[in-house]
mmCIF file of C-alpha atoms in Angstrom:
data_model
loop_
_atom_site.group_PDB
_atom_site.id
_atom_site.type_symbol
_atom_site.label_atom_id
_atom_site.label_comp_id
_atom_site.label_asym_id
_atom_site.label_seq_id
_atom_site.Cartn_x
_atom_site.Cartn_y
_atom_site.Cartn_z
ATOM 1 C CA UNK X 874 10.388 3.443 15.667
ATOM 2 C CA UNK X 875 9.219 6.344 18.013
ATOM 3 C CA UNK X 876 8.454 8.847 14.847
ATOM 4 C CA UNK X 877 5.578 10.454 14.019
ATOM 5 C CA UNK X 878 3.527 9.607 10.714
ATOM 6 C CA UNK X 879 0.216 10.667 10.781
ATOM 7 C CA UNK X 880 -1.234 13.331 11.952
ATOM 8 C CA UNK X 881 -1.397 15.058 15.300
ATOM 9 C CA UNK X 882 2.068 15.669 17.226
ATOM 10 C CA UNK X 883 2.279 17.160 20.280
ATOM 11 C CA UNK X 884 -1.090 18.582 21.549
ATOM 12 C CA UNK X 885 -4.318 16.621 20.878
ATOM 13 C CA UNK X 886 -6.767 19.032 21.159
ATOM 14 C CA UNK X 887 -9.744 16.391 21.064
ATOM 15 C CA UNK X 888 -8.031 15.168 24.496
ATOM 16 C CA UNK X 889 -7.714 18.687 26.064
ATOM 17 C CA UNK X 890 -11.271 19.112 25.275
ATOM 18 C CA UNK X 891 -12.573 16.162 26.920
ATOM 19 C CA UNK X 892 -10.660 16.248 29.931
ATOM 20 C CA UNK X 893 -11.693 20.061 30.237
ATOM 21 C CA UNK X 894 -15.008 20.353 28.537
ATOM 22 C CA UNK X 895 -17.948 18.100 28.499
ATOM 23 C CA UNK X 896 -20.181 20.123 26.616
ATOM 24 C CA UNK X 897 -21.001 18.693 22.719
ATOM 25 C CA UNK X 898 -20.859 21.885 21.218
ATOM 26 C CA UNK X 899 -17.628 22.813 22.201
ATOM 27 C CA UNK X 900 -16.208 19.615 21.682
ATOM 28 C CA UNK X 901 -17.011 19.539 18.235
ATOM 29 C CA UNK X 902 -15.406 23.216 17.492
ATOM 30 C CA UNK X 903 -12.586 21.750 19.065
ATOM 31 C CA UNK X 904 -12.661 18.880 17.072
ATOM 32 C CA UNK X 905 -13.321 20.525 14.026
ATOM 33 C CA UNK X 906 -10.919 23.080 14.595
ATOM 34 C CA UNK X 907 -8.358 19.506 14.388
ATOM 35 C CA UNK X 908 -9.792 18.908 10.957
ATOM 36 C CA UNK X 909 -8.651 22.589 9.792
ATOM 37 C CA UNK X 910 -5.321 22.132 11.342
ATOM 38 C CA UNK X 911 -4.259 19.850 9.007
ATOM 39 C CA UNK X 912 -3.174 21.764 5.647
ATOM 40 C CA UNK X 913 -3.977 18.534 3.883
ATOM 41 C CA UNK X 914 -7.332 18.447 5.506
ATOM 42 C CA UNK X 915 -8.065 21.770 4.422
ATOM 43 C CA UNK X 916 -7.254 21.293 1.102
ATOM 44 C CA UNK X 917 -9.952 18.305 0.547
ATOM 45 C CA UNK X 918 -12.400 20.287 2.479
ATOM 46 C CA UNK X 919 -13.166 17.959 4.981
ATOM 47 C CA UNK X 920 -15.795 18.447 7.585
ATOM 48 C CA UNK X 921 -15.947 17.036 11.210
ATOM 49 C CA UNK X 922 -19.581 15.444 11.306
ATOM 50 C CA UNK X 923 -19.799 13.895 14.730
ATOM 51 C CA UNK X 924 -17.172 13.005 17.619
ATOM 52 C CA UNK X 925 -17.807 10.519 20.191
ATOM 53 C CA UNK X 926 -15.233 8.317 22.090
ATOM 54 C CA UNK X 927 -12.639 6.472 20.203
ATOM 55 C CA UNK X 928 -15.215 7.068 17.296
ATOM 56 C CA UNK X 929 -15.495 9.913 14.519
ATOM 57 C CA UNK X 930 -17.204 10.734 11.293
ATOM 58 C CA UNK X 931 -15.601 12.854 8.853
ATOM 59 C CA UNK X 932 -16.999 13.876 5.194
ATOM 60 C CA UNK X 933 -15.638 15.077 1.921
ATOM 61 C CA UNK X 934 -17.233 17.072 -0.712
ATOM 62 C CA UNK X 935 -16.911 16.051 -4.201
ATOM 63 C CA UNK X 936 -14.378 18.205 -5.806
ATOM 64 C CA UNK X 937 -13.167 18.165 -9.711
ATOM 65 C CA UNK X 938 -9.861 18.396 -8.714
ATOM 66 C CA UNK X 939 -9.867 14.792 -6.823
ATOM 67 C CA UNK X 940 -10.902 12.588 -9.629
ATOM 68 C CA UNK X 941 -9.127 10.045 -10.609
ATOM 69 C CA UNK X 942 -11.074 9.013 -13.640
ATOM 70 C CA UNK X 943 -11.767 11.425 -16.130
ATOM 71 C CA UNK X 944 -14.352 8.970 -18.123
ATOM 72 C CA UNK X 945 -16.725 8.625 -14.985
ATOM 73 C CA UNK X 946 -15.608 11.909 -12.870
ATOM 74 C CA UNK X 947 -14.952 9.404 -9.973
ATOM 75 C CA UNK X 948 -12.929 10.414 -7.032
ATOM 76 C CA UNK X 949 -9.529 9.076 -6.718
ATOM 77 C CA UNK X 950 -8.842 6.224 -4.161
ATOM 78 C CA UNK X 951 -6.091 8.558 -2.955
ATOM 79 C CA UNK X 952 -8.452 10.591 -2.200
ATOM 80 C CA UNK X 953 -11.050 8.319 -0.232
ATOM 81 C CA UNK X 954 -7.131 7.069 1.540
ATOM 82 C CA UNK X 955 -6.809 10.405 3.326
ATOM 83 C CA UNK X 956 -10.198 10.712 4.243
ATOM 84 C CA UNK X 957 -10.264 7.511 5.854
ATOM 85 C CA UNK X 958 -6.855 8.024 7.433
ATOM 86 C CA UNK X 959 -7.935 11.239 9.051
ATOM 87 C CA UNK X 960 -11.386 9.993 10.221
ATOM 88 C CA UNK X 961 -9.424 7.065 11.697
ATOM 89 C CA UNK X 962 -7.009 9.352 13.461
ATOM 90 C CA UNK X 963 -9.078 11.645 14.886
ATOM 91 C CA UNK X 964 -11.341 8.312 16.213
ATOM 92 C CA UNK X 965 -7.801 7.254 17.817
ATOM 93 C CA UNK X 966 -7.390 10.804 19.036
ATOM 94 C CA UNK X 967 -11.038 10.811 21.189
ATOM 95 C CA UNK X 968 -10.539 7.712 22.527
ATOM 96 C CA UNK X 969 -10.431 7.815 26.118
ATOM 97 C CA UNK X 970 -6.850 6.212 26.860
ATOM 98 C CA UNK X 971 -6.015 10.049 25.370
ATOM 99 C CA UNK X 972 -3.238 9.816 23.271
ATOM 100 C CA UNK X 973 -1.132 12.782 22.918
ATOM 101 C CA UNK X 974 -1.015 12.060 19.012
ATOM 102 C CA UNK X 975 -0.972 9.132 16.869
ATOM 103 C CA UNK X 976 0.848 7.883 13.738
ATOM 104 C CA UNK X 977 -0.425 4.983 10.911
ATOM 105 C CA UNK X 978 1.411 1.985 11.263
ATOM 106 C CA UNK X 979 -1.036 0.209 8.844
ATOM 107 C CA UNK X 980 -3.703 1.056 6.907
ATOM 108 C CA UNK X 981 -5.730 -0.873 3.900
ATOM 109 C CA UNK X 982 -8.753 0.104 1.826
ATOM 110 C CA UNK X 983 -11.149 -2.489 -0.273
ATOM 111 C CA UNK X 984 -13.415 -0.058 -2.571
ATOM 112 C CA UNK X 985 -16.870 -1.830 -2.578
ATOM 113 C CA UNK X 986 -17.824 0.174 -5.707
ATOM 114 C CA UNK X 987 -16.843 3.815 -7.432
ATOM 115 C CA UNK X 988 -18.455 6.694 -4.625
ATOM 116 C CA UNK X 989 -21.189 8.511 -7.065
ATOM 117 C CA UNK X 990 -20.332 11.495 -9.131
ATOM 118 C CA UNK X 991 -21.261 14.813 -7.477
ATOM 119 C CA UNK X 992 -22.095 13.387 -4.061
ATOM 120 C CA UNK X 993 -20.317 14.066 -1.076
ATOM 121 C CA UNK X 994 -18.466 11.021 0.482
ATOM 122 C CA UNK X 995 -18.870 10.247 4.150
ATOM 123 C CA UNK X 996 -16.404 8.126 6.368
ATOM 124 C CA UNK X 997 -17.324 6.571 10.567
ATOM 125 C CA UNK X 998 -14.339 4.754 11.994
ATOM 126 C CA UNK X 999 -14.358 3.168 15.502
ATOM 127 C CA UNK X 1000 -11.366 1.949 17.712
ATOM 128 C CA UNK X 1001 -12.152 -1.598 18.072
ATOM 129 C CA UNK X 1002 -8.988 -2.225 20.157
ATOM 130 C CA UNK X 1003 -6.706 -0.233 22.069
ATOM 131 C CA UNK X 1004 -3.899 -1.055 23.946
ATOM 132 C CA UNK X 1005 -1.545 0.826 25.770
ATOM 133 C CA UNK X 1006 0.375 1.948 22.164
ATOM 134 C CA UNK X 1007 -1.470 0.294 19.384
ATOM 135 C CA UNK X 1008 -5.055 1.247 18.151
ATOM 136 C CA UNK X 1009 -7.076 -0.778 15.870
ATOM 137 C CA UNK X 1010 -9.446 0.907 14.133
ATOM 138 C CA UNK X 1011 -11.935 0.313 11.538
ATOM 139 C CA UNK X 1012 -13.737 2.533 9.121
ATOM 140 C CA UNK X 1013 -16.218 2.922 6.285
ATOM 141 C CA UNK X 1014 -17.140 5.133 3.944
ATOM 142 C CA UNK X 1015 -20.710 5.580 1.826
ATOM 143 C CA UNK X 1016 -21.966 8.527 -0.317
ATOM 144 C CA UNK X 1017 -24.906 9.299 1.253
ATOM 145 C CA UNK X 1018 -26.630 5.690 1.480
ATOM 146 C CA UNK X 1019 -25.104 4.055 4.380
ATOM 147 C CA UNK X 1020 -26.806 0.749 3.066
ATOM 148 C CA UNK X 1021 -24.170 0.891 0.405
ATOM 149 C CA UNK X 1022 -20.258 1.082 1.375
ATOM 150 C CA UNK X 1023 -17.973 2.400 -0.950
ATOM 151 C CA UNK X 1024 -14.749 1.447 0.965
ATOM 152 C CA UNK X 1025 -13.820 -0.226 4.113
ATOM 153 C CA UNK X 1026 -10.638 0.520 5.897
ATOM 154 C CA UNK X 1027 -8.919 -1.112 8.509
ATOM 155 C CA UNK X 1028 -5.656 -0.421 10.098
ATOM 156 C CA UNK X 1029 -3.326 0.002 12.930
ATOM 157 C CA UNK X 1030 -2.129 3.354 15.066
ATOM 158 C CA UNK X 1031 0.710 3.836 17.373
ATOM 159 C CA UNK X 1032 -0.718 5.697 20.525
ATOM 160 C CA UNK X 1033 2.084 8.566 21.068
ATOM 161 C CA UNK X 1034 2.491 9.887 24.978
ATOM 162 C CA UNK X 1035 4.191 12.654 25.825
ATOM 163 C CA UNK X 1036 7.591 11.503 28.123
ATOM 164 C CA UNK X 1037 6.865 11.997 32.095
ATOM 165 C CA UNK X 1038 4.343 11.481 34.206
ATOM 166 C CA UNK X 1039 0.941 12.701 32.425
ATOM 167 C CA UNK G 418 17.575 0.042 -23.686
ATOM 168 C CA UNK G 419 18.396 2.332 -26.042
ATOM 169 C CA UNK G 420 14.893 2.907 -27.362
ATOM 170 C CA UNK G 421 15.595 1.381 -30.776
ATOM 171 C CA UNK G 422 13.539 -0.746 -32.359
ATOM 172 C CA UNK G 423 14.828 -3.348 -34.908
ATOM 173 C CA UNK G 424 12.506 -5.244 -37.577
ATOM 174 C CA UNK G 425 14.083 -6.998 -39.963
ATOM 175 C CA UNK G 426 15.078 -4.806 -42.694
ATOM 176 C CA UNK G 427 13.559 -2.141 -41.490
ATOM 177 C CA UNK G 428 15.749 0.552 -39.891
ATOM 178 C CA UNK G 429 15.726 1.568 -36.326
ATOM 179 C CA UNK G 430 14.016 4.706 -35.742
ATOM 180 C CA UNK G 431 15.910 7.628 -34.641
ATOM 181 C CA UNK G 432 16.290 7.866 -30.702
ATOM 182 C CA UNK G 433 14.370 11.310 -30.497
ATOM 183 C CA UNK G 434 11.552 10.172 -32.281
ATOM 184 C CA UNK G 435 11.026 7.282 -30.017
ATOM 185 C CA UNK G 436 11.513 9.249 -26.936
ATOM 186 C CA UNK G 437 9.128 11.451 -28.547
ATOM 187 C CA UNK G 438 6.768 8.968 -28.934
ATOM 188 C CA UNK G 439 7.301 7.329 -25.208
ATOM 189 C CA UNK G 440 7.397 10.716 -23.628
ATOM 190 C CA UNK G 441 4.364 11.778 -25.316
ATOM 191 C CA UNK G 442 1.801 8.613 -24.057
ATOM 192 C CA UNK G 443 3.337 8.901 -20.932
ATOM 193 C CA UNK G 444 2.187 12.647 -20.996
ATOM 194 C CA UNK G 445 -1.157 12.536 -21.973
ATOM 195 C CA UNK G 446 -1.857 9.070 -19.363
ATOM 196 C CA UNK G 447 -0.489 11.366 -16.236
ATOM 197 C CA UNK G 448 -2.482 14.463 -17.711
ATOM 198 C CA UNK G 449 -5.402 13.388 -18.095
ATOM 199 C CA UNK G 450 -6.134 12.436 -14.075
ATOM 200 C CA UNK G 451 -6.944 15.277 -12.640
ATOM 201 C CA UNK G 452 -6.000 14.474 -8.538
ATOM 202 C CA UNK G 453 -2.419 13.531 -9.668
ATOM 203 C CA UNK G 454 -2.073 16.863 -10.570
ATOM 204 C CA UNK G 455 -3.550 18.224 -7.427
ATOM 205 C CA UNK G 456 -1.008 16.680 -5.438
ATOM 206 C CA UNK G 457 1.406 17.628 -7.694
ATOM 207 C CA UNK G 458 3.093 14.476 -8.937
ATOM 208 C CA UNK G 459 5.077 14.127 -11.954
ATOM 209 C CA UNK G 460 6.744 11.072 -13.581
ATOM 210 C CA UNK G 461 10.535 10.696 -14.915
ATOM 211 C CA UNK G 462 11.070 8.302 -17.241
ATOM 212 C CA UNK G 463 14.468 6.453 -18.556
ATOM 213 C CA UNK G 464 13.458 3.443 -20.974
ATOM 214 C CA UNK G 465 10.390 1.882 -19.867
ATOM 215 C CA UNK G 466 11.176 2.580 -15.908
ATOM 216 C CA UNK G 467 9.295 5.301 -14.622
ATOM 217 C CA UNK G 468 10.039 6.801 -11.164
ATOM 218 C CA UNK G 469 7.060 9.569 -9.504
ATOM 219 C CA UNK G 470 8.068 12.221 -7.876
ATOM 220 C CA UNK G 471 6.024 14.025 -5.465
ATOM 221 C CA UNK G 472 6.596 17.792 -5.344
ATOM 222 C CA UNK G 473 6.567 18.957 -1.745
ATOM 223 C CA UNK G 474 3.864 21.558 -0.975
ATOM 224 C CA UNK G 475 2.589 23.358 2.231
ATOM 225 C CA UNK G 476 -0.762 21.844 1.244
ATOM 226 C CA UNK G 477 0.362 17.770 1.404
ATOM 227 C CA UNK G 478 1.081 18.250 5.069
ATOM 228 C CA UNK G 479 -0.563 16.110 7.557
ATOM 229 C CA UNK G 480 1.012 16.510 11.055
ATOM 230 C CA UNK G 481 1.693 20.807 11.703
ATOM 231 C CA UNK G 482 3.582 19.899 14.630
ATOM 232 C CA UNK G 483 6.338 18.351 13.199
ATOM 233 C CA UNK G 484 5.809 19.062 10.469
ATOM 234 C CA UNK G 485 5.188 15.415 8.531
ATOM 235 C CA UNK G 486 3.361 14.615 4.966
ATOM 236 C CA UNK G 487 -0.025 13.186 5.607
ATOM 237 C CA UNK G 488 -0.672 10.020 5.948
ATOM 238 C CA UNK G 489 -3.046 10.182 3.457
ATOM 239 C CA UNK G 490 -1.141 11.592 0.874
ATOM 240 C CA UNK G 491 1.732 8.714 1.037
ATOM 241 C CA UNK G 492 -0.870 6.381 0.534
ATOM 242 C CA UNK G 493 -2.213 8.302 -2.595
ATOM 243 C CA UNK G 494 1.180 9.266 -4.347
ATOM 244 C CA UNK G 495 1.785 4.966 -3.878
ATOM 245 C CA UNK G 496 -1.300 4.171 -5.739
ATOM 246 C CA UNK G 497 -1.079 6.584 -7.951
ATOM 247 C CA UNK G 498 2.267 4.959 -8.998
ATOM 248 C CA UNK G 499 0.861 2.048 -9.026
ATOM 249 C CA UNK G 500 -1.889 2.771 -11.504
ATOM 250 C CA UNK G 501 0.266 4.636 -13.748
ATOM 251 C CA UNK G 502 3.143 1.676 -13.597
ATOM 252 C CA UNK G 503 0.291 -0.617 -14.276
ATOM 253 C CA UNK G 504 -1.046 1.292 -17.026
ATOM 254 C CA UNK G 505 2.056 1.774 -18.671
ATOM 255 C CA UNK G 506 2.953 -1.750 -18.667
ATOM 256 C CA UNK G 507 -0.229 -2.513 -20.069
ATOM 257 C CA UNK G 508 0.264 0.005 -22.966
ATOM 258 C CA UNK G 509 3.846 -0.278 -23.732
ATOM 259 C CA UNK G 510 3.599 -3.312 -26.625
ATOM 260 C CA UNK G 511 0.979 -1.160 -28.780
ATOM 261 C CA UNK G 512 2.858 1.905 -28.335
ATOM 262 C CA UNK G 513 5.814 0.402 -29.207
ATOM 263 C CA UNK G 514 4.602 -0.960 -31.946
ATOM 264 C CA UNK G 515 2.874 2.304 -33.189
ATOM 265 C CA UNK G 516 -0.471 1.178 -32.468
ATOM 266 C CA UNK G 517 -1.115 3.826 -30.087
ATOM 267 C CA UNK G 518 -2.464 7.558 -30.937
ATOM 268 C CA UNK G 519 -0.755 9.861 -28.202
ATOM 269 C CA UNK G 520 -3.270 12.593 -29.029
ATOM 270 C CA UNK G 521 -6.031 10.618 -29.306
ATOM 271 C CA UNK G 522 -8.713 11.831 -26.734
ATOM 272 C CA UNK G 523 -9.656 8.133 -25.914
ATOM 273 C CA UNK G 524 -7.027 7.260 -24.349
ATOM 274 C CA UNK G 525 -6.881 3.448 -22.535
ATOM 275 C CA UNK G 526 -9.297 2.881 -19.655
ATOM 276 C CA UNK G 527 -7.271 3.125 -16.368
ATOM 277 C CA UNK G 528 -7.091 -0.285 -14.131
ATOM 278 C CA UNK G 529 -9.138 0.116 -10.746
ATOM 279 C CA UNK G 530 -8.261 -0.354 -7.630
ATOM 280 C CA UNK G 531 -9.784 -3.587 -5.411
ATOM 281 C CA UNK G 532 -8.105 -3.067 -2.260
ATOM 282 C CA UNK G 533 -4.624 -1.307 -1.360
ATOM 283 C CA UNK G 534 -2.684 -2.129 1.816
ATOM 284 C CA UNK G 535 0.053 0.611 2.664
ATOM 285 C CA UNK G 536 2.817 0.242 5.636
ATOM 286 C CA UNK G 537 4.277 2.945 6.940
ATOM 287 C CA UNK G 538 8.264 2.733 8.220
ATOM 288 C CA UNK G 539 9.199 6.298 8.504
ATOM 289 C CA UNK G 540 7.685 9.931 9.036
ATOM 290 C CA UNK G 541 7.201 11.418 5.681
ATOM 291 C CA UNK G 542 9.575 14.662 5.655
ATOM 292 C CA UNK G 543 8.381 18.073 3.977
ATOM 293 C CA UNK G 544 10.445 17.056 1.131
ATOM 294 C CA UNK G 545 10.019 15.582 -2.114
ATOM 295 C CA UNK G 546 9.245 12.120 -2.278
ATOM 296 C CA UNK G 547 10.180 9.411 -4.867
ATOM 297 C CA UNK G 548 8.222 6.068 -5.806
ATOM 298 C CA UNK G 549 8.481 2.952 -8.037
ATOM 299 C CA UNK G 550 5.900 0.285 -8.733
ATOM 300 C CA UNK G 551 6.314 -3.359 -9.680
ATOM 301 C CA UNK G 552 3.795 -5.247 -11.265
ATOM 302 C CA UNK G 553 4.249 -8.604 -9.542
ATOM 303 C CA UNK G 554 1.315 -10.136 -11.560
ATOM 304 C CA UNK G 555 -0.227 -9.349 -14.565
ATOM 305 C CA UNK G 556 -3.301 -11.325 -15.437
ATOM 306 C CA UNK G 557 -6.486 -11.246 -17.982
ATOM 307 C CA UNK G 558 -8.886 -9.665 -15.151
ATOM 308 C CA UNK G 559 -6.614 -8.829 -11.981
ATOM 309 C CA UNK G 560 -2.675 -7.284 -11.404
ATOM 310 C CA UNK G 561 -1.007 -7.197 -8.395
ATOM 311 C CA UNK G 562 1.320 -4.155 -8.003
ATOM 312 C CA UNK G 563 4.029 -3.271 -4.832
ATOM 313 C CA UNK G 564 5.398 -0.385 -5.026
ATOM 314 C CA UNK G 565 7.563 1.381 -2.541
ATOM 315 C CA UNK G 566 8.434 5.152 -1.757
ATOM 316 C CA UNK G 567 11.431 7.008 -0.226
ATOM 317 C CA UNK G 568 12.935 10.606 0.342
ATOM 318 C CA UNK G 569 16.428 10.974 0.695
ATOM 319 C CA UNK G 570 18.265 7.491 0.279
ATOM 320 C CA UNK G 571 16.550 5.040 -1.757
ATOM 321 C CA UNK G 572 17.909 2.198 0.756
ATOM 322 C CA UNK G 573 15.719 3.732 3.743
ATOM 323 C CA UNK G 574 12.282 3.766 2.257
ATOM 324 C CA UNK G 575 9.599 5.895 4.026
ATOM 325 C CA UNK G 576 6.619 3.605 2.812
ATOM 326 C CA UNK G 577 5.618 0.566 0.699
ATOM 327 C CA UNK G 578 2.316 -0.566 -0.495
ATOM 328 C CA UNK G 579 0.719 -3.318 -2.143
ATOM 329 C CA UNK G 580 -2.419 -3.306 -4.467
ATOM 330 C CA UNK G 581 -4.931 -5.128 -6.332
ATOM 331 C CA UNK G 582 -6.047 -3.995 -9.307
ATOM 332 C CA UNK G 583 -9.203 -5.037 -11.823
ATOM 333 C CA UNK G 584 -8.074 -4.971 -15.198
ATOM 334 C CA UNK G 585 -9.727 -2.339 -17.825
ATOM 335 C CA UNK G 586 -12.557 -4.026 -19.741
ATOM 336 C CA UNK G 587 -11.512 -4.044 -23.780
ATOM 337 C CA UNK G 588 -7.571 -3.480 -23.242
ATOM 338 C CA UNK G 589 -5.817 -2.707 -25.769
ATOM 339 C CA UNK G 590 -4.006 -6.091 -26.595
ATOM 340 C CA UNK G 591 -7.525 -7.688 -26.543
ATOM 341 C CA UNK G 592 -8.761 -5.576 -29.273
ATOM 342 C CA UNK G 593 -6.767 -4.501 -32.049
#
């Protein structure tokens, strides 16, 4: 396989950061400035809301032109899909083995129950397991009430390194 | 199929007027969702087989570097085929049968989605990409819908996916 699906190719700059930076604030402007590097990203307005390794929280606003049901006004799954594939990405992309970018191999959503009209959707996913070129993550997603999950999401991430000696 | 219906002694309607017809549910189902517009996904139709198409844009990019359609978005034009395919299929008898208002402003209630599993074979290229669904099961309260995607050749396919779906309370083939 070898190509790249997902997300970030050559340069992570979540890696750079923590191998060069310790300091919280600027590893979230780095790490948010990940988020706006992705057009698609940019286009749901999502917002980096915390960083930590192998782990990151990303949210979503609610936005008329994501919903998928016009008799409720509820988001598209698509929708809640690419916010939990980039949350689990950039949790792939902090983890400490320091991938140089990452791909989905795998990735499945259960929706728990329609995300509330109006609110803003937040996603946490966590590598669980990484090995030397797969990542396992797991994620979640909850409008504002972590008590009650809108989606789950679990799925599997190649760990791209650059050729050479690193 | 050649879009003609036979009854008896009744005549077959003209072709156009059946396209018409088709065309015209098939229009107002896609229309009325707003996010399958924002990604910019349209849906070709020859008989009762629809194919989506997914309009490249800057915007559906995922991966800069390469660049490569995110991963996000291949999972959301696959169940948005799905949900239309299912939809469709759930509609076609009563709108074949006339029982269906295209212009009607309540339309069917759309199936939702339980869980959807996607696997991804090949980087999505900054072209357009090109999906069909399959509803594998059809059932009173739950469907279960593959559907697979590709770019260039139809043999090489970039992703599939498969979906469960809860059926729309009050379908039409329950109720009148």
């Amino acid at each position: 396989m070898g190509a790249l699906r997902g997300r970030c190719g050559t340069a992570n700059p979540i890696r750079t950061l923590s191998k060069e930076q310790g300091m919280d604030a600027q590893k979230r402007l780095i790490a948010g400035k990940f988020v706006d590097a992705l057009p698609q990203a940019r286009a749901l307005g999502l917002r980096l809301e915390d960083i930590g390794a192998g782990m990151a929280a990303i949210s979503m606003p609610y936005d008329l032109r994501l919903v998928g049901d016009p008799e409720t006004g509820v988001i598209h799954g698509g929708a809640v899909s690419t916010l939990m594939d980039t949350t689990c990405g950039a949790a792939v992309l902090s983890h400490p083995t320091a991938a140089d970018g990452t791909a989905t191999l795998d990735l499945r959503i259960d929706y728990m129950r329609p995300a509330t009209p109006g609110q803003r959707i937040f996603a946490r996913a966590e590598c669980y397991h990484v090995t030397r070129t797969v990542a396992f993550v797991r994620a979640i997603a909850h409008d504002g009430d972590e008590s009650r999950i809108v989606a789950t999401a679990t799925g599997a991430f190649t760990i791209e390194r650059k050729e050479g000696p690193t | 199929m050649n879009g003609k219906t036979s009854g008896g002694k009744q005549r077959p309607e003209p072709v156009q007027v059946v396209k018409e017809r088709r065309d015209t549910v098939l229009r107002a189902l896609v229309g009325r969702v707003p996010y399958i517009s924002f990604l910019g996904i349209d849906f070709d139709r020859r008989g009762d087989e629809l194919t989506a198409i997914l309009h490249f844009d800057d915007k559906l990019i995922g991966n800069p570097m390469l660049p490569a359609l995110h991963g996000g978005v291949t999972a959301a034009f696959l169940e948005v085929t799905a949900i239309v395919e299912l939809s469709w299929s759930l509609i076609w008898e009563d709108m074949e049968n006339g029982l269906i208002d295209p212009v009607a402003t309540t339309a069917p209630r759309l199936p939702k989605t339980i869980d959807f599993t996607v696997d991804y074979l090949r980087t999505g290229l900054p072209r357009d990409a090109y999906a069909r669904a399959r509803v594998n099961r059809s059932g009173r309260r739950y469907a279960s819908v593959h559907v697979e995607a590709w770019q260039d050749n139809r043999s090489r396919l970039f992703a599939q996916a498969t979906g469960h779906f809860l059926m729309p309370v009050g379908d039409s083939k329950a109720h009148e």
